[in-house]
Structures are given as structure tokens and as C-alpha cells.
Coordinates of C-alpha atoms and ligand atoms in Angstrom, one line a residue:
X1 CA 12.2 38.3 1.7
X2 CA 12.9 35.8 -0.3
X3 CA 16.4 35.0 0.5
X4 CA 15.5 35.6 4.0
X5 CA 12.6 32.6 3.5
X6 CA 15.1 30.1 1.4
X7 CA 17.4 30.4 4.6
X8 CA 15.3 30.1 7.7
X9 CA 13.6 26.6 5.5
X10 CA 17.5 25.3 5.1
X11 CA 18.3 25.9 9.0
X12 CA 15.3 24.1 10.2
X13 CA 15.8 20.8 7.9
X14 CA 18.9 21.0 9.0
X15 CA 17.5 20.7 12.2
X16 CA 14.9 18.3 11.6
X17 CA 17.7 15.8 10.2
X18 CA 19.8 16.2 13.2
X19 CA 16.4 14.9 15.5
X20 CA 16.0 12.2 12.5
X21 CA 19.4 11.0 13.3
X22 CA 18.9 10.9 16.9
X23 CA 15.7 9.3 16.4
X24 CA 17.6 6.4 14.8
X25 CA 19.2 4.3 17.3
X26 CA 15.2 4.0 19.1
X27 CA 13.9 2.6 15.5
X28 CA 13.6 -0.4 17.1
X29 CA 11.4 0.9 20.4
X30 CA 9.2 3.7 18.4
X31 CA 8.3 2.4 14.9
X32 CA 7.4 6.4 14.0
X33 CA 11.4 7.0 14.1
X34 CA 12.0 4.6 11.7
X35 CA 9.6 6.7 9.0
X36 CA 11.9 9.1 9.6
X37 CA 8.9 11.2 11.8
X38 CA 8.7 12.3 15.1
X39 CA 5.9 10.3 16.9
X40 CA 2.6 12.0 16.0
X41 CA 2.8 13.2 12.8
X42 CA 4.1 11.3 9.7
X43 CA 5.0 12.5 6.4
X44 CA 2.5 11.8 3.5
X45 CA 4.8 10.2 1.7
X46 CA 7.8 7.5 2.4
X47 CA 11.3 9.6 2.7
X48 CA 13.0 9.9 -0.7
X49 CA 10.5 9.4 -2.7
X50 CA 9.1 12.8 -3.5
X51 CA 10.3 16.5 -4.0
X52 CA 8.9 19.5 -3.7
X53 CA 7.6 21.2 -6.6
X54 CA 5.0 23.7 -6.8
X55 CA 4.6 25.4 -3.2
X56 CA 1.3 26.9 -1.4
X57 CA 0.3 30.3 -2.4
X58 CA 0.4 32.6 -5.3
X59 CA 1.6 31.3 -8.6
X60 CA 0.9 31.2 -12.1
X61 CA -1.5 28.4 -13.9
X62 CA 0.6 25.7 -14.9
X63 CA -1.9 24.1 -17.0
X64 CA -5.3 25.7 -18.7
X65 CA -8.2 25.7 -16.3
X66 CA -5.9 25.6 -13.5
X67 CA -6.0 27.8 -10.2
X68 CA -3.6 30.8 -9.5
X69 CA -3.8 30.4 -6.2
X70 CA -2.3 27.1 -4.6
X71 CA -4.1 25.5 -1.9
X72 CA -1.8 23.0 -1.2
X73 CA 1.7 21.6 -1.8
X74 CA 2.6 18.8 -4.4
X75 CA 5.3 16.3 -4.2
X76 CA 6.2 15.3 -7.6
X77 CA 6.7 11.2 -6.9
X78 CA 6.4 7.9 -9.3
X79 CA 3.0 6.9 -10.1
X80 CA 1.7 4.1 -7.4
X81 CA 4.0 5.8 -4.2
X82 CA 1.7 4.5 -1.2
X83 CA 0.1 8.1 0.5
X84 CA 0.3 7.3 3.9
X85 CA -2.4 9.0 6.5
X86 CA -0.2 11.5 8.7
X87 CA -1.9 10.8 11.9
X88 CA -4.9 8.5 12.9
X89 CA -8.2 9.8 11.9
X90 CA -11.5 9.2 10.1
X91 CA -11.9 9.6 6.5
X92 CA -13.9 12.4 5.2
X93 CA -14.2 11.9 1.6
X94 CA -12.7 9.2 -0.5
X95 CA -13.7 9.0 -4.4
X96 CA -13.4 11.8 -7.4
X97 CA -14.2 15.6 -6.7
X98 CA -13.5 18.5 -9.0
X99 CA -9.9 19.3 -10.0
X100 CA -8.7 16.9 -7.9
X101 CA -10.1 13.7 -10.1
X102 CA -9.6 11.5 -7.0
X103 CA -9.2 12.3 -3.7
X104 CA -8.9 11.1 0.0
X105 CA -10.1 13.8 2.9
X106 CA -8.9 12.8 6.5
X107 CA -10.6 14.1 9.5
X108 CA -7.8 14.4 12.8
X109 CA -7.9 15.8 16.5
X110 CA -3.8 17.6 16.5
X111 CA -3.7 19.5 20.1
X112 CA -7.2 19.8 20.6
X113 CA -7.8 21.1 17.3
X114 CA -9.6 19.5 13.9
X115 CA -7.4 19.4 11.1
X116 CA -8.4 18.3 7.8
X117 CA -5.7 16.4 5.6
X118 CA -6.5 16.2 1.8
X119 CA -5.0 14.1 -0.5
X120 CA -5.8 14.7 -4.5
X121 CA -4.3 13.6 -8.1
X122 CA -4.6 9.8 -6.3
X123 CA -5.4 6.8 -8.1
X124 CA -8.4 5.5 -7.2
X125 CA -9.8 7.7 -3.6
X126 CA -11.6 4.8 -2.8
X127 CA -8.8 1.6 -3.2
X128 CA -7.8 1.0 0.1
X129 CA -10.3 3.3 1.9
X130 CA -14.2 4.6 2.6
X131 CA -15.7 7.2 3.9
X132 CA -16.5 6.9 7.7
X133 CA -13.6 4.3 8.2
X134 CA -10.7 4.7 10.7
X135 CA -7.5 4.9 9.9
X136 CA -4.0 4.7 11.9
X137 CA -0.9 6.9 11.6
X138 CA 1.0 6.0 8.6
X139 CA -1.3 3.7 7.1
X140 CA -1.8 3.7 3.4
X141 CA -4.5 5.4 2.1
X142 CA -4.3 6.1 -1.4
X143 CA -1.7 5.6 -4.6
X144 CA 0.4 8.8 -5.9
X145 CA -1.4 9.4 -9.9
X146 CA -2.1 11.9 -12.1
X147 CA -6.3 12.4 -11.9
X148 CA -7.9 15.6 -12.7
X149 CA -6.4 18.8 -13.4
X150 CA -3.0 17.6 -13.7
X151 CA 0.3 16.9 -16.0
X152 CA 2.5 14.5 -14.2
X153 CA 2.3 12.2 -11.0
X154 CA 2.1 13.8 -7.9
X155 CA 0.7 14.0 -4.6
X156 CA -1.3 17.5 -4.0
X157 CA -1.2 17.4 -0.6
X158 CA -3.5 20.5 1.5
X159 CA -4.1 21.3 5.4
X160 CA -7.2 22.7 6.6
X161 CA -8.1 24.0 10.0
X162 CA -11.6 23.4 11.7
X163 CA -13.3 22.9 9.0
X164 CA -12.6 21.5 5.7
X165 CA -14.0 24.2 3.3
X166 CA -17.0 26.4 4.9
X167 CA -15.9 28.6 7.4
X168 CA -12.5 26.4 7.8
X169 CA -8.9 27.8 6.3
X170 CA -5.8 26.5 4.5
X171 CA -2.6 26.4 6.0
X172 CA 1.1 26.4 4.5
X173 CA 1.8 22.8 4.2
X174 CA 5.2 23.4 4.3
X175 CA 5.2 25.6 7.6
X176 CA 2.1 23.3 9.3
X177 CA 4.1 20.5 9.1
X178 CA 7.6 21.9 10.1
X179 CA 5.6 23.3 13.0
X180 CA 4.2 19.3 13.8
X181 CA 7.9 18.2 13.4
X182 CA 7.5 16.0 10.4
X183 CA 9.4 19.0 7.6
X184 CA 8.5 18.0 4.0
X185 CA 11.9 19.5 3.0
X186 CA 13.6 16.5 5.5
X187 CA 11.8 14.0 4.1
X188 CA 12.4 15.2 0.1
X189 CA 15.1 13.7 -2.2
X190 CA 14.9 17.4 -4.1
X191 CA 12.8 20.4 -3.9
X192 CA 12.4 23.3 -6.8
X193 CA 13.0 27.1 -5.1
X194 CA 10.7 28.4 -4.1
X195 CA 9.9 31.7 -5.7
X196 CA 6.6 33.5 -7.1
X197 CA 7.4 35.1 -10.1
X198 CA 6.1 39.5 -10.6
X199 CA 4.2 38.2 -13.9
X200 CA 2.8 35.4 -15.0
X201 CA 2.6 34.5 -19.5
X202 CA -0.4 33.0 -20.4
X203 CA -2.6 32.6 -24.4
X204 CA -6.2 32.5 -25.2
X205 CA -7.3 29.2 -26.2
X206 CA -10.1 30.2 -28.3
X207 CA -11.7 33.6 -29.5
X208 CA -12.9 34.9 -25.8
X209 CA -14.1 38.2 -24.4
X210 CA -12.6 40.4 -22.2
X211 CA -14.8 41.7 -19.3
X212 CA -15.2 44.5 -16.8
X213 CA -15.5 41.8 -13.8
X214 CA -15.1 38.1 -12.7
X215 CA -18.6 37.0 -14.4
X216 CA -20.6 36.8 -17.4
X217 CA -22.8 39.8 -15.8
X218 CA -20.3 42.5 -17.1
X219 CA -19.6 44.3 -20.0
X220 CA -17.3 43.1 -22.5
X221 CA -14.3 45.1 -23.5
X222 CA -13.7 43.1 -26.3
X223 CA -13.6 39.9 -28.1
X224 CA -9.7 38.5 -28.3
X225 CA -9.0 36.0 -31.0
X226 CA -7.4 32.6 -30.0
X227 CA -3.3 32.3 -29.2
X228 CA -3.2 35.7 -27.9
X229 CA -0.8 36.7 -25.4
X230 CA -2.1 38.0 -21.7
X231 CA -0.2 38.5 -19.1
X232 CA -1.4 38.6 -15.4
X233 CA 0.0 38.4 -11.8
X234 CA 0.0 35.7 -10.0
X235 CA -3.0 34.9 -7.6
X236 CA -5.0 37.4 -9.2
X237 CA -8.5 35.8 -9.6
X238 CA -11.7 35.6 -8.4
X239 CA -13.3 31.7 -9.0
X240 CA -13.1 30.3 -11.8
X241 CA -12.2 33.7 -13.0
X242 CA -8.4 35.2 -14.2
X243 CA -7.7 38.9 -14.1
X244 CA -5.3 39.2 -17.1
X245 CA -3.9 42.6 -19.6
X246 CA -4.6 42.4 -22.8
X247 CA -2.1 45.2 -25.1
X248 CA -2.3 47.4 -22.2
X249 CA -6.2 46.5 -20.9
X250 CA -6.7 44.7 -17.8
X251 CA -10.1 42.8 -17.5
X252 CA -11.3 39.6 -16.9
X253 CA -11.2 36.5 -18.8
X254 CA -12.6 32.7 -17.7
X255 CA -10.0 30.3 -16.7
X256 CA -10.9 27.8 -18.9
X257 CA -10.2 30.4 -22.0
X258 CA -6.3 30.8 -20.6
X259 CA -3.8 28.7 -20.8
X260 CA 0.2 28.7 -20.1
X261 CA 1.1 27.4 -23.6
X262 CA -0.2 28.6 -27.3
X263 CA -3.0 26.0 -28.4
X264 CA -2.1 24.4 -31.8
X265 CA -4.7 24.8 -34.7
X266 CA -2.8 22.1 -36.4
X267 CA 0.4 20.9 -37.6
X268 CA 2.1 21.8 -41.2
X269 CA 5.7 20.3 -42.5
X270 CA 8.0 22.3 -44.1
X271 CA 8.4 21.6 -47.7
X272 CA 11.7 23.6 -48.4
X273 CA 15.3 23.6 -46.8
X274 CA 15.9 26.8 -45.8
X275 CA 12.4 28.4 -45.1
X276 CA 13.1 31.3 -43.0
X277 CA 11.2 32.0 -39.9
X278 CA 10.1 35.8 -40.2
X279 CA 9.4 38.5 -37.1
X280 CA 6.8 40.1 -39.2
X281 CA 5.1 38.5 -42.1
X282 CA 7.0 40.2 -44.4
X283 CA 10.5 39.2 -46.5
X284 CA 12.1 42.4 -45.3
X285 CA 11.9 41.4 -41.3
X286 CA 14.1 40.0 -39.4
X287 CA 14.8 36.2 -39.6
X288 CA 14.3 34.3 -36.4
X289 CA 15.5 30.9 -37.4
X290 CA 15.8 28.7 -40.7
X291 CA 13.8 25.3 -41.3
X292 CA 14.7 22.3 -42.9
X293 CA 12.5 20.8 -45.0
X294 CA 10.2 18.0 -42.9
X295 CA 10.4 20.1 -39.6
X296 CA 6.8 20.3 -38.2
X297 CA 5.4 23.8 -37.0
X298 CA 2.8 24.5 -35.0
X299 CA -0.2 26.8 -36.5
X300 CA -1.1 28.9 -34.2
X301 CA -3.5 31.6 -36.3
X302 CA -5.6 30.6 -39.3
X303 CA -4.4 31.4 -42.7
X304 CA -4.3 34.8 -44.0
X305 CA -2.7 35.8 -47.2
X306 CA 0.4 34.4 -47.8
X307 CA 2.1 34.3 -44.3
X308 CA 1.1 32.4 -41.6
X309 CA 1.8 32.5 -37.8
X310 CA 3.4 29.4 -36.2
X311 CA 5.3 28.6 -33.2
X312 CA 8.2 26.3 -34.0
X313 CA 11.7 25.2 -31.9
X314 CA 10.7 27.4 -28.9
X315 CA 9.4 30.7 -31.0
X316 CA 7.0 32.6 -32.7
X317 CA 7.2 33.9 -36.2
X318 CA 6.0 33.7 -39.6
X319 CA 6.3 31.7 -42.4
X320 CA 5.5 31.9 -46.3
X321 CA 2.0 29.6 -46.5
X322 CA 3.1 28.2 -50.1
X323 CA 6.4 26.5 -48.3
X324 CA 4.0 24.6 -45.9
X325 CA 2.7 21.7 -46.6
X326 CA -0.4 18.7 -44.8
Ligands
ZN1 ZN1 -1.4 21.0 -6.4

């Protein structure tokens, strides 16, 4: 299925380049060829400026909080890359919204049909823009930033049908606008495979309870301590709620207790060369790497005993507490 996928989205930018290159010597007569579009439909962004990096569909959170379901498609471009509108239409929504921090929401008419363009992780929604205005094809719109639930610069860019949220539905970004003629793939200077991986890693960020269900209505199983590994599948939730296994337990757990990456309860430096990193806290287990004196762990459970837990140079282990130092 995979491979299968990776090769039918290869043969049709192929194809979409060949019409590009034909679509060249009229630049002059149809100012949509030029963009690199076939009239109609433009590409959010200017061509070369983006890749594609995390696809529409099932995936795991890459930040705490986030969903495990994506909605859209994000193009991973420099902070300030104009957003262009794809097609003429009549702006929806232009200012912050949840998640997205700032956001423009275009209204269009494609074949007869409404389609809803949305446009998050911008700048400022309402820079060049306002809700109820008219805007052409191409036309900027908004500025490529990092706003809301988000680590680096990039457009998250979604597609809705008939309505935009309500009764209305999401479409593959990716396959809508192959289908419109304007491929994201043509238009990218580098794209990530795409592939949704069997299980997804994630660690509590704080002590949280496990529940029957996706709500604070059911039972809990039990209370897990912070910087404890879950694991989950990807697209498995329900809201703001994650379905995750806990040592064996599936329940439920709220997003914003889950994170991809252990949550540091402070930083120690190592005040000894040659502090050995232990599997288990004790000096007959096995040594996973040695420190030099000044290297800075990560704490990642309080203090007990003599050993504590930190996550240093990509791994987990223990280390002796009286070798650590403020
Ligand atoms: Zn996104």
C-alpha cells in the first residue's frame, strides 16, 4: 500500500511537470502558467519555497497537546513566504482561532461546489485581509509563521467541502489538489515520505490518571507519575482525548498530559569525569554511557535515594545523586 501510494504520487508530478513545461512558452498570454499552475487553481505557496512535511491523516503528536489526526497538510517554508489565495473567493475567517494561533479561512465556488481553503500557523490572519473581503486567485493573503500549536514555520494548509466544520468534511490536500491540477508535490523543493508509523512513543508530562473513556466521567485506572512512557496508535483519539497503553493497560489519558518528548524537572551538571550512566539504579547494571564532568543531564524523576533518573545524549539511565551537582 505504501509503496503502491509513494509510486502513483511520483508518476503524476511527473506528469504535472511535463503540463508546467508546456505551460511555459504561454507565460506571457496566461499569467497562472507563469505560477507554475494551471489556470484555476494556484498553489498556496510560490514554487520552491516549501516541502512537504507532515501529510493529512493518521499520525502521531509531534508536539504535547497536539492532534493525532491531521486535518491538513503543512509545507515547512521560511517565516514571511507570502500564502497566496488558491482561487478567487471571499474570506471566511481572518484573525487567531484555537490551535491554529492565526488563521485565514477562504470561501470558493470549484465546479459548482463550495470549498473551504484554510490557512493556519500565519502571522498575523488579519495583515493583508478581513473577513467579508474578496480576494483574487493568487493574491496574498497571509505570511508563512509559527502561531499556535506549533514548532517551526510552516504553512498548515486544510480543504473542506460544503461546509467548513458542521456538517462539511476534510479532504486529502494532497489528492484535492492533484485532482484541481495544481500537485503540491510539483510545486515542492523536497517532500518527507510519507508513511504512518504501527505505534506512536509518547511521556506523561505530569502525574495524570488513566481512564476507562475519552472524559473526566469515567473511572480511573490509575494515577501515572510524570515522564512515563505510553505508547498508542496513531489517530487513536476521541477530542481533546488520546487512547494510550500504559505497561500493558490501554485507557485514556487528556492530550494536554502527553507529550512526544520526556518533560525536564530540571537540569544537574556532572561533577565527576567518568560518571557512568546506569540501566538500573544500581552499580552492578549495565553501563549505558560515561559523562564528563560539566555535561548537563536532564532530570526526568525526582530524587529518590541515591540514584536518580535522567535522560542525557539521546538516553535514559541512572546516575549516582552525590556526582550531580546545581
Ligand atoms: Zn498541520
Amino acid at each position: 500500500m505504501g509503496a503502491r501510494r509513494t509510486f502513483t504520487s511520483g508518476l503524476v508530478a511527473a506528469i504535472a511537470l511535463a503540463v508546467v513545461a508546456a505551460g511555459a512558452s504561454t507565460a506571457a498570454a496566461s499569467p497562472a502558467a507563469a505560477t507554475g499552475s494551471v489556470p484555476g487553481i494556484t498553489r498556496p505557496l510560490p514554487d520552491d519555497s516549501y516541502g512537504l512535511s507532515s501529510y493529512y491523516g493518521p499520525r502521531c503528536m509531534p508536539i504535547r497537546g497536539a492532534s493525532t489526526y491531521h486535518l491538513g497538510q503543512d509545507m515547512g517554508a521560511s517565516r514571511g513566504t507570502k500564502v497566496k489565495a488558491i482561487r478567487k473567493g471571499t474570506v471566511v475567517k481572518a484573525g487567531s482561532a484555537p490551535g491554529f494561533g492565526q488563521v485565514v479561512v477562504l470561501r470558493h465556488s470549484v465546479d459548482g461546489r463550495r470549498i473551504y481553503t484554510v490557512h493556519g500557523h500565519v502571522v498575523d490572519g488579519d495583515r493583508y485581509v478581513r473577513t467579508g473581503q474578496r480576494v483574487k486567485q493568487g493574491q496574498r493573503i497571509a505570511d508563512v509563521g509559527s502561531s499556535g500549536t506549533s514548532t517551526s514555520p510552516h504553512l498548515h494548509f486544510e480543504v473542506w467541502t460544503d461546509e467548513y466544520k458542521g456538517s462539511g468534511s476534510t479532504r486529502d490536500p494532497i489528492t484535492w489538489m492533484r485532482a484541481h491540477g495544481a500537485s503540491l508535490y510539483a510545486g515542492a523543493a523536497w517532500a518527507y515520505t510519507r508513511s504512518v508509523p504501527s505505534s506512536c512513543t509518547y511521556f506523561t508530562t505530569g502525574s495524570v490518571n488513566l481512564r476507562t473513556g475519552p472524559g473526566t466521567g469515567y473511572r480511573v485506572i490509575r494515577t501515572v507519575p510524570v515522564n512515563r512512557k505510553l505508547t498508542a496508535k496513531p489517530g487513536d483519539s476521541s477530542g481533546a482525548w488520546r487512547k494510550v497503553t500504559r505497561l500493558g493497560t490501554v485507557g485514556w489519558m487528556h492530550a494536554d498530559y502527553v507529550s512526544p518528548w520526556v518533560t525536564s524537572l530540571g537540569t544537574r551538571y556532572v561533577s565527576a569525569n567518568g560518571l557512568r550512566l546506569r540501566a538500573r539504579p544500581s552499580t552492578r547494571s549495565d553501563v549505558r554511557a560515561t559523562l564528563s564532568k560539566g555535561t548537563a543531564v536532564s532530570m526526568i524523576h525526582p530524587p529518590k535515594g541515591d540514584w536518580v533518573k535522567v535522560y542525557v545524549k539521546g538516553k535514559f539511565g541512572y546516575v549516582a545523586r552525590e556526582y550531580l551537582r546545581r
